[in-house]
PDB file of C-alpha atoms in Angstrom:
ATOM      1  CA  MET A  50      75.607  62.640 100.757  1.00 41.00           C
ATOM      2  CA  ALA A  51      75.713  58.868 100.968  1.00 40.00           C
ATOM      3  CA  GLU A  52      76.126  58.664  97.219  1.00 40.00           C
ATOM      4  CA  GLN A  53      79.039  61.123  97.319  1.00 41.00           C
ATOM      5  CA  THR A  54      80.732  59.109 100.063  1.00 39.00           C
ATOM      6  CA  ASP A  55      80.322  55.902  98.093  1.00 41.00           C
ATOM      7  CA  ILE A  56      81.816  57.490  94.976  1.00 39.00           C
ATOM      8  CA  ARG A  57      84.831  58.855  96.817  1.00 41.00           C
ATOM      9  CA  THR A  58      85.377  55.524  98.523  1.00 40.00           C
ATOM     10  CA  THR A  59      85.217  53.753  95.188  1.00 40.00           C
ATOM     11  CA  GLU A  60      87.706  56.169  93.657  1.00 39.00           C
ATOM     12  CA  ARG A  61      90.145  55.657  96.539  1.00 43.00           C
ATOM     13  CA  ALA A  62      89.835  51.884  96.239  1.00 42.00           C
ATOM     14  CA  ALA A  63      90.422  51.866  92.492  1.00 41.00           C
ATOM     15  CA  PRO A  64      93.976  50.864  91.615  1.00 45.00           C
ATOM     16  CA  PRO A  65      96.056  53.627  90.060  1.00 43.00           C
ATOM     17  CA  GLY A  66      97.166  53.377  86.426  1.00 42.00           C
ATOM     18  CA  GLU A  67     100.133  51.097  86.051  1.00 49.00           C
ATOM     19  CA  ALA A  68     103.176  52.988  84.717  1.00 55.00           C
ATOM     20  CA  ARG A  69     106.022  51.043  83.198  1.00 60.00           C
ATOM     21  CA  PRO A  70     109.259  51.417  85.145  1.00 69.00           C
ATOM     22  CA  ALA A  71     112.133  53.405  83.666  1.00 74.00           C
ATOM     23  CA  LYS A  72     114.604  51.433  81.551  1.00 79.00           C
ATOM     24  CA  PRO A  73     118.371  51.934  81.829  1.00 86.00           C
ATOM     25  CA  ASP A  74     120.042  53.496  78.802  1.00 88.00           C
ATOM     26  CA  SER A  75     122.420  50.557  78.568  1.00 91.00           C
ATOM     27  CA  ALA A  76     119.517  48.134  78.181  1.00 91.00           C
ATOM     28  CA  VAL A  77     117.915  50.282  75.481  1.00 92.00           C
ATOM     29  CA  ILE A  78     121.201  50.547  73.563  1.00 93.00           C
ATOM     30  CA  ARG A  79     121.819  46.810  73.892  1.00 93.00           C
ATOM     31  CA  ASP A  80     118.403  45.947  72.458  1.00 90.00           C
ATOM     32  CA  ALA A  81     118.722  48.522  69.685  1.00 92.00           C
ATOM     33  CA  LEU A  82     122.169  47.294  68.658  1.00 93.00           C
ATOM     34  CA  GLY A  83     120.964  43.692  68.662  1.00 90.00           C
ATOM     35  CA  VAL A  84     118.130  44.484  66.273  1.00 89.00           C
ATOM     36  CA  GLY A  85     120.263  46.747  64.083  1.00 89.00           C
ATOM     37  CA  VAL A  86     123.095  44.260  63.677  1.00 90.00           C
ATOM     38  CA  ALA A  87     120.850  41.221  63.171  1.00 85.00           C
ATOM     39  CA  VAL A  88     118.776  42.839  60.418  1.00 86.00           C
ATOM     40  CA  GLY A  89     121.554  44.966  58.942  1.00 88.00           C
ATOM     41  CA  LEU A  90     123.488  41.878  57.879  1.00 85.00           C
ATOM     42  CA  SER A  91     120.613  41.025  55.518  1.00 82.00           C
ATOM     43  CA  GLY A  92     121.821  43.821  53.270  1.00 88.00           C
ATOM     44  CA  PHE A  93     124.407  41.394  51.911  1.00 88.00           C
ATOM     45  CA  ALA A  94     121.609  39.198  50.550  1.00 83.00           C
ATOM     46  CA  PHE A  95     119.953  42.225  48.969  1.00 88.00           C
ATOM     47  CA  GLY A  96     123.191  43.307  47.289  1.00 90.00           C
ATOM     48  CA  VAL A  97     123.663  39.846  45.822  1.00 85.00           C
ATOM     49  CA  THR A  98     120.029  39.609  44.679  1.00 84.00           C
ATOM     50  CA  SER A  99     120.024  43.085  43.161  1.00 88.00           C
ATOM     51  CA  ALA A 100     123.219  42.469  41.205  1.00 85.00           C
ATOM     52  CA  GLY A 101     121.861  39.131  40.028  1.00 81.00           C
ATOM     53  CA  ALA A 102     118.713  40.899  38.797  1.00 82.00           C
ATOM     54  CA  GLY A 103     120.833  43.037  36.494  1.00 83.00           C
ATOM     55  CA  LEU A 104     121.078  46.257  38.482  1.00 89.00           C
ATOM     56  CA  SER A 105     124.389  48.047  38.483  1.00 90.00           C
ATOM     57  CA  LEU A 106     126.468  48.675  41.580  1.00 91.00           C
ATOM     58  CA  LEU A 107     125.369  52.312  41.635  1.00 93.00           C
ATOM     59  CA  GLN A 108     121.683  51.421  41.289  1.00 92.00           C
ATOM     60  CA  THR A 109     121.909  48.797  44.019  1.00 93.00           C
ATOM     61  CA  CYS A 110     123.577  51.132  46.497  1.00 93.00           C
ATOM     62  CA  ALA A 111     121.209  53.985  45.612  1.00 94.00           C
ATOM     63  CA  LEU A 112     118.208  51.799  46.497  1.00 92.00           C
ATOM     64  CA  SER A 113     119.591  51.115  49.963  1.00 93.00           C
ATOM     65  CA  LEU A 114     120.633  54.718  50.527  1.00 94.00           C
ATOM     66  CA  LEU A 115     117.444  56.384  49.300  1.00 92.00           C
ATOM     67  CA  VAL A 116     114.673  53.799  49.730  1.00 90.00           C
ATOM     68  CA  PHE A 117     115.865  51.933  52.855  1.00 91.00           C
ATOM     69  CA  THR A 118     112.894  49.604  53.272  1.00 88.00           C
ATOM     70  CA  GLY A 119     114.225  46.074  53.064  1.00 83.00           C
ATOM     71  CA  ALA A 120     111.053  44.204  52.113  1.00 80.00           C
ATOM     72  CA  SER A 121     110.164  46.755  49.424  1.00 84.00           C
ATOM     73  CA  GLN A 122     113.680  46.606  48.004  1.00 88.00           C
ATOM     74  CA  PHE A 123     113.547  42.819  47.790  1.00 84.00           C
ATOM     75  CA  ALA A 124     110.102  42.981  46.149  1.00 80.00           C
ATOM     76  CA  LEU A 125     111.362  45.449  43.563  1.00 86.00           C
ATOM     77  CA  VAL A 126     114.472  43.562  42.499  1.00 86.00           C
ATOM     78  CA  GLY A 127     112.619  40.249  42.665  1.00 79.00           C
ATOM     79  CA  ALA A 128     110.001  41.474  40.201  1.00 79.00           C
ATOM     80  CA  LEU A 129     112.680  42.905  37.927  1.00 82.00           C
ATOM     81  CA  ALA A 130     114.651  39.649  38.040  1.00 77.00           C
ATOM     82  CA  ALA A 131     111.525  37.779  36.926  1.00 72.00           C
ATOM     83  CA  GLY A 132     111.225  40.050  33.904  1.00 75.00           C
ATOM     84  CA  GLY A 133     108.449  42.234  35.228  1.00 73.00           C
ATOM     85  CA  ASN A 134     107.607  45.714  34.047  1.00 78.00           C
ATOM     86  CA  PRO A 135     109.570  48.340  36.027  1.00 82.00           C
ATOM     87  CA  LEU A 136     106.394  50.344  36.728  1.00 83.00           C
ATOM     88  CA  THR A 137     104.569  47.280  38.035  1.00 77.00           C
ATOM     89  CA  ALA A 138     107.567  46.302  40.141  1.00 79.00           C
ATOM     90  CA  ALA A 139     107.780  49.823  41.582  1.00 84.00           C
ATOM     91  CA  ALA A 140     104.031  49.837  42.338  1.00 81.00           C
ATOM     92  CA  GLY A 141     104.310  46.575  44.263  1.00 75.00           C
ATOM     93  CA  ALA A 142     107.253  47.899  46.252  1.00 81.00           C
ATOM     94  CA  PHE A 143     105.385  51.143  46.948  1.00 84.00           C
ATOM     95  CA  PHE A 144     102.305  49.424  48.369  1.00 79.00           C
ATOM     96  CA  LEU A 145     104.479  47.126  50.451  1.00 76.00           C
ATOM     97  CA  GLY A 146     106.304  50.112  51.934  1.00 81.00           C
ATOM     98  CA  ALA A 147     103.135  52.124  52.560  1.00 83.00           C
ATOM     99  CA  ARG A 148     102.887  50.574  56.031  1.00 82.00           C
ATOM    100  CA  ASN A 149     105.722  52.847  57.135  1.00 88.00           C
ATOM    101  CA  ALA A 150     103.366  55.814  56.820  1.00 89.00           C
ATOM    102  CA  PHE A 151     101.169  54.326  59.547  1.00 88.00           C
ATOM    103  CA  TYR A 152     104.231  53.704  61.710  1.00 89.00           C
ATOM    104  CA  GLY A 153     105.113  57.366  61.254  1.00 90.00           C
ATOM    105  CA  LEU A 154     101.732  58.540  62.515  1.00 90.00           C
ATOM    106  CA  ARG A 155     102.198  56.573  65.733  1.00 90.00           C
ATOM    107  CA  LEU A 156     105.854  57.469  66.213  1.00 92.00           C
ATOM    108  CA  SER A 157     105.187  61.170  65.678  1.00 91.00           C
ATOM    109  CA  ALA A 158     103.312  61.301  68.984  1.00 91.00           C
ATOM    110  CA  VAL A 159     105.718  58.975  70.793  1.00 93.00           C
ATOM    111  CA  LEU A 160     108.984  60.657  69.779  1.00 93.00           C
ATOM    112  CA  GLY A 161     107.733  64.253  69.703  1.00 90.00           C
ATOM    113  CA  TYR A 162     110.449  65.548  67.391  1.00 92.00           C
ATOM    114  CA  ARG A 163     110.452  69.156  66.183  1.00 91.00           C
ATOM    115  CA  ALA A 164     109.196  69.912  62.675  1.00 90.00           C
ATOM    116  CA  THR A 165     112.753  70.449  61.445  1.00 90.00           C
ATOM    117  CA  VAL A 166     113.853  66.986  62.601  1.00 90.00           C
ATOM    118  CA  LYS A 167     110.818  64.990  61.408  1.00 91.00           C
ATOM    119  CA  PRO A 168     111.831  64.817  57.708  1.00 89.00           C
ATOM    120  CA  LEU A 169     115.202  63.327  58.680  1.00 90.00           C
ATOM    121  CA  ALA A 170     113.702  60.891  61.182  1.00 92.00           C
ATOM    122  CA  ALA A 171     111.062  59.798  58.651  1.00 92.00           C
ATOM    123  CA  HIS A 172     113.748  58.126  56.544  1.00 93.00           C
ATOM    124  CA  TRP A 173     114.427  55.712  59.405  1.00 93.00           C
ATOM    125  CA  VAL A 174     110.784  54.823  60.085  1.00 94.00           C
ATOM    126  CA  ILE A 175     110.732  51.090  59.328  1.00 91.00           C
ATOM    127  CA  ASP A 176     109.575  47.924  61.084  1.00 86.00           C
ATOM    128  CA  GLU A 177     112.626  47.529  63.312  1.00 88.00           C
ATOM    129  CA  THR A 178     112.996  51.124  64.510  1.00 92.00           C
ATOM    130  CA  SER A 179     109.262  51.329  65.180  1.00 91.00           C
ATOM    131  CA  ALA A 180     109.283  48.119  67.199  1.00 89.00           C
ATOM    132  CA  VAL A 181     112.206  49.223  69.375  1.00 91.00           C
ATOM    133  CA  ALA A 182     110.842  52.750  69.942  1.00 93.00           C
ATOM    134  CA  LEU A 183     107.296  51.638  70.795  1.00 91.00           C
ATOM    135  CA  ALA A 184     108.604  49.083  73.282  1.00 89.00           C
ATOM    136  CA  GLN A 185     110.159  51.768  75.504  1.00 91.00           C
ATOM    137  CA  PRO A 186     108.452  53.097  78.662  1.00 90.00           C
ATOM    138  CA  ASP A 187     109.066  56.817  78.116  1.00 92.00           C
ATOM    139  CA  ARG A 188     109.892  59.384  75.432  1.00 93.00           C
ATOM    140  CA  ARG A 189     113.586  59.638  76.256  1.00 92.00           C
ATOM    141  CA  SER A 190     114.106  55.887  75.962  1.00 93.00           C
ATOM    142  CA  ALA A 191     112.002  55.785  72.793  1.00 93.00           C
ATOM    143  CA  ARG A 192     114.161  58.450  71.162  1.00 94.00           C
ATOM    144  CA  LEU A 193     117.340  56.662  72.215  1.00 95.00           C
ATOM    145  CA  GLY A 194     116.124  53.300  70.934  1.00 94.00           C
ATOM    146  CA  PHE A 195     114.904  54.793  67.661  1.00 95.00           C
ATOM    147  CA  THR A 196     118.159  56.658  67.034  1.00 95.00           C
ATOM    148  CA  VAL A 197     120.519  53.789  67.878  1.00 95.00           C
ATOM    149  CA  THR A 198     118.490  51.255  65.894  1.00 94.00           C
ATOM    150  CA  GLY A 199     118.158  53.555  62.894  1.00 94.00           C
ATOM    151  CA  LEU A 200     121.822  54.576  62.843  1.00 95.00           C
ATOM    152  CA  THR A 201     123.117  51.019  63.284  1.00 95.00           C
ATOM    153  CA  LEU A 202     120.757  49.499  60.757  1.00 94.00           C
ATOM    154  CA  TYR A 203     121.211  52.223  58.142  1.00 96.00           C
ATOM    155  CA  ALA A 204     125.008  52.105  58.277  1.00 96.00           C
ATOM    156  CA  LEU A 205     125.278  48.313  58.343  1.00 95.00           C
ATOM    157  CA  TRP A 206     122.571  47.765  55.714  1.00 94.00           C
ATOM    158  CA  ASN A 207     124.314  50.043  53.234  1.00 95.00           C
ATOM    159  CA  LEU A 208     127.761  48.593  53.914  1.00 95.00           C
ATOM    160  CA  THR A 209     126.572  45.007  53.482  1.00 93.00           C
ATOM    161  CA  THR A 210     124.609  46.001  50.362  1.00 94.00           C
ATOM    162  CA  LEU A 211     127.848  47.266  48.836  1.00 94.00           C
ATOM    163  CA  GLY A 212     129.674  44.113  49.905  1.00 92.00           C
ATOM    164  CA  GLY A 213     126.957  41.868  48.497  1.00 89.00           C
ATOM    165  CA  ALA A 214     126.890  43.673  45.155  1.00 89.00           C
ATOM    166  CA  LEU A 215     130.683  43.524  44.836  1.00 90.00           C
ATOM    167  CA  GLY A 216     130.677  39.869  45.808  1.00 84.00           C
ATOM    168  CA  ALA A 217     127.993  39.060  43.247  1.00 78.00           C
ATOM    169  CA  GLU A 218     130.048  40.701  40.512  1.00 70.00           C
ATOM    170  CA  ALA A 219     133.047  38.600  41.520  1.00 70.00           C
ATOM    171  CA  LEU A 220     130.982  35.390  41.594  1.00 65.00           C
ATOM    172  CA  GLY A 221     129.437  35.981  38.200  1.00 63.00           C
ATOM    173  CA  ASN A 222     126.200  34.033  37.677  1.00 61.00           C
ATOM    174  CA  THR A 223     124.445  34.092  41.058  1.00 58.00           C
ATOM    175  CA  ASP A 224     121.875  31.497  39.946  1.00 60.00           C
ATOM    176  CA  ALA A 225     124.648  28.925  39.663  1.00 59.00           C
ATOM    177  CA  TRP A 226     125.404  29.410  43.366  1.00 61.00           C
ATOM    178  CA  GLY A 227     121.763  29.232  44.391  1.00 62.00           C
ATOM    179  CA  LEU A 228     121.842  32.833  45.610  1.00 58.00           C
ATOM    180  CA  ASP A 229     118.654  33.638  43.697  1.00 57.00           C
ATOM    181  CA  ALA A 230     116.824  32.115  46.675  1.00 60.00           C
ATOM    182  CA  ALA A 231     118.317  34.673  49.078  1.00 58.00           C
ATOM    183  CA  SER A 232     115.615  37.261  48.414  1.00 55.00           C
ATOM    184  CA  PRO A 233     112.535  35.148  49.263  1.00 61.00           C
ATOM    185  CA  ALA A 234     114.326  33.465  52.157  1.00 63.00           C
ATOM    186  CA  VAL A 235     115.242  36.756  53.830  1.00 58.00           C
ATOM    187  CA  PHE A 236     111.794  38.202  53.122  1.00 59.00           C
ATOM    188  CA  LEU A 237     110.100  35.245  54.816  1.00 66.00           C
ATOM    189  CA  ALA A 238     112.519  35.481  57.745  1.00 64.00           C
ATOM    190  CA  LEU A 239     111.529  39.122  58.246  1.00 58.00           C
ATOM    191  CA  LEU A 240     107.817  38.437  57.839  1.00 65.00           C
ATOM    192  CA  ALA A 241     107.350  35.288  59.920  1.00 69.00           C
ATOM    193  CA  PRO A 242     107.903  36.836  63.403  1.00 66.00           C
ATOM    194  CA  MET A 243     105.209  39.458  62.661  1.00 65.00           C
ATOM    195  CA  LEU A 244     102.460  36.845  62.172  1.00 74.00           C
ATOM    196  CA  ARG A 245     101.356  36.462  65.785  1.00 76.00           C
ATOM    197  CA  THR A 246      97.563  36.170  65.566  1.00 83.00           C
ATOM    198  CA  THR A 247      95.303  33.785  63.693  1.00 85.00           C
ATOM    199  CA  VAL A 248      93.949  36.614  61.548  1.00 83.00           C
ATOM    200  CA  GLU A 249      97.455  37.623  60.465  1.00 82.00           C
ATOM    201  CA  ARG A 250      98.382  34.037  59.605  1.00 86.00           C
ATOM    202  CA  VAL A 251      95.188  33.503  57.621  1.00 89.00           C
ATOM    203  CA  ALA A 252      95.735  36.762  55.707  1.00 86.00           C
ATOM    204  CA  ALA A 253      99.323  35.771  54.909  1.00 84.00           C
ATOM    205  CA  GLY A 254      98.241  32.289  53.803  1.00 87.00           C
ATOM    206  CA  LEU A 255      95.516  33.699  51.565  1.00 88.00           C
ATOM    207  CA  GLY A 256      98.015  36.108  50.042  1.00 85.00           C
ATOM    208  CA  VAL A 257     100.319  33.193  49.196  1.00 83.00           C
ATOM    209  CA  VAL A 258      97.437  31.290  47.598  1.00 88.00           C
ATOM    210  CA  LEU A 259      96.479  34.312  45.481  1.00 86.00           C
ATOM    211  CA  VAL A 260     100.051  34.684  44.238  1.00 81.00           C
ATOM    212  CA  MET A 261     100.430  31.003  43.391  1.00 84.00           C
ATOM    213  CA  VAL A 262      97.098  30.852  41.545  1.00 87.00           C
ATOM    214  CA  THR A 263      97.566  34.031  39.499  1.00 85.00           C
ATOM    215  CA  LEU A 264     101.323  33.799  38.871  1.00 77.00           C
ATOM    216  CA  PRO A 265     101.082  31.511  35.790  1.00 80.00           C
ATOM    217  CA  VAL A 266      98.417  33.624  34.064  1.00 82.00           C
ATOM    218  CA  LEU A 267      99.138  37.266  34.955  1.00 78.00           C
ATOM    219  CA  PRO A 268     102.107  39.528  34.132  1.00 71.00           C
ATOM    220  CA  THR A 269     104.982  39.619  36.585  1.00 62.00           C
ATOM    221  CA  GLY A 270     104.301  41.927  39.500  1.00 62.00           C
ATOM    222  CA  VAL A 271     100.502  41.901  39.195  1.00 72.00           C
ATOM    223  CA  PRO A 272     100.023  38.812  41.451  1.00 76.00           C
ATOM    224  CA  VAL A 273     101.840  40.639  44.248  1.00 70.00           C
ATOM    225  CA  LEU A 274      99.421  43.561  43.946  1.00 71.00           C
ATOM    226  CA  LEU A 275      96.424  41.212  43.967  1.00 79.00           C
ATOM    227  CA  SER A 276      97.713  39.456  47.079  1.00 80.00           C
ATOM    228  CA  ALA A 277      97.209  42.734  48.968  1.00 76.00           C
ATOM    229  CA  LEU A 278      93.456  42.024  48.774  1.00 83.00           C
ATOM    230  CA  ALA A 279      93.926  39.174  51.249  1.00 84.00           C
ATOM    231  CA  ALA A 280      94.073  41.462  54.300  1.00 82.00           C
ATOM    232  CA  PRO A 281      90.791  43.381  53.719  1.00 85.00           C
ATOM    233  CA  ALA A 282      89.038  40.137  52.726  1.00 87.00           C
ATOM    234  CA  VAL A 283      90.035  38.392  55.960  1.00 86.00           C
ATOM    235  CA  LEU A 284      89.154  41.435  58.071  1.00 85.00           C
ATOM    236  CA  PHE A 285      85.732  41.661  56.374  1.00 87.00           C
ATOM    237  CA  VAL A 286      84.961  38.024  57.156  1.00 87.00           C
ATOM    238  CA  GLN A 287      86.176  38.422  60.738  1.00 86.00           C
ATOM    239  CA  GLY A 288      83.987  41.495  61.233  1.00 86.00           C
ATOM    240  CA  ARG A 289      80.897  39.674  60.012  1.00 85.00           C
ATOM    241  CA  ARG A 290      81.600  36.728  62.310  1.00 85.00           C
ATOM    242  CA  GLU A 291      82.036  39.000  65.333  1.00 85.00           C
ATOM    243  CA  ARG A 292      78.801  40.842  64.577  1.00 85.00           C
ATOM    244  CA  ALA A 293      77.004  37.523  64.271  1.00 84.00           C
ATOM    245  CA  LYS A 294      78.242  36.477  67.710  1.00 81.00           C
ATOM    246  CA  GLU A 295      77.028  39.655  69.430  1.00 75.00           C
ATOM    247  CA  PRO A 296      73.963  39.010  71.656  1.00 67.00           C
ATOM    248  CA  ALA A 297      70.689  40.579  70.662  1.00 54.00           C
ATOM    249  CA  ALA A 298      69.883  43.903  72.314  1.00 48.00           C
ATOM    250  CA  ALA A 299      67.999  43.535  75.600  1.00 47.00           C
ATOM    251  CA  PRO A 300      64.369  44.818  75.696  1.00 50.00           C
ATOM    252  CA  ALA A 301      63.855  48.329  77.013  1.00 49.00           C
ATOM    253  CA  GLY A 302      61.909  47.077  80.014  1.00 50.00           C
ATOM    254  CA  THR A 303      64.774  44.844  81.094  1.00 50.00           C
ATOM    255  CA  ALA A 304      67.172  47.769  81.069  1.00 48.00           C
ATOM    256  CA  GLU A 305      64.777  49.858  83.184  1.00 48.00           C
ATOM    257  CA  ILE A 306      64.399  47.045  85.731  1.00 47.00           C
ATOM    258  CA  ARG A 307      68.181  46.732  86.052  1.00 50.00           C
ATOM    259  CA  HIS A 308      68.557  50.491  86.459  1.00 47.00           C
ATOM    260  CA  THR A 309      65.907  50.553  89.232  1.00 49.00           C
ATOM    261  CA  ALA A 310      67.582  47.676  91.052  1.00 50.00           C
ATOM    262  CA  GLU A 311      70.921  49.493  90.996  1.00 50.00           C
ATOM    263  CA  GLU A 312      69.311  52.630  92.397  1.00 51.00           C
ATOM    264  CA  ASP A 313      67.707  50.578  95.217  1.00 54.00           C
ATOM    265  CA  ARG A 314      71.079  49.130  96.170  1.00 53.00           C
ATOM    266  CA  VAL A 315      72.623  52.610  96.314  1.00 46.00           C
TER     267      VAL A 315
END
């Protein structure tokens, strides 16, 4: 009876789970529009880069309409501009965009869309829409943030892609204007804010080293694929270091003594 009383007392004293307060719709829309507009303007740089790589206006716009993953699009046209094999360039872009599949697994539970809506929503599953949706305190706000971010970014990205491609055709040789640097600059600007931990920074740094070392000796596009090995290599080393730091298991007798002492206190 004493044990039951102690348990109930402990349960009453335990703090309840902290629930995030509801967020006004206006705040969700404001944040979503800010992200959509800020990133959507980068479509101009993609349009210029794609046209400079030799893609036609139709091909450039089709990439933004059908692929709609900024980093993968930049990787594809960048590899093509360097003279890489189209299959190798497409493979690099595919592996870079594969992260969206993991976003989709998480967002499927958060958004809770019906089966008929999921295929349409999947086209908008990218870094920005995932970040805005996962930052919301409840399902309604998550759906609102996801929808506003996706709609704003998709519309603006495609419009600025068209404008960039048309502008590149009017300018002529984009290399003469220094616009060939737009692709890596925008890609780094999108990537840098995501590197928050030491492990992420080390993995990114190792990936850069792998690209720089293998770029002069391997075909275009292959160094990008090899750089993907940086993440599992860093995680493997980190796992071994953490296992090495774990204290040795306590002897069985020590555990029994501790258990008896806890029973005596009860």
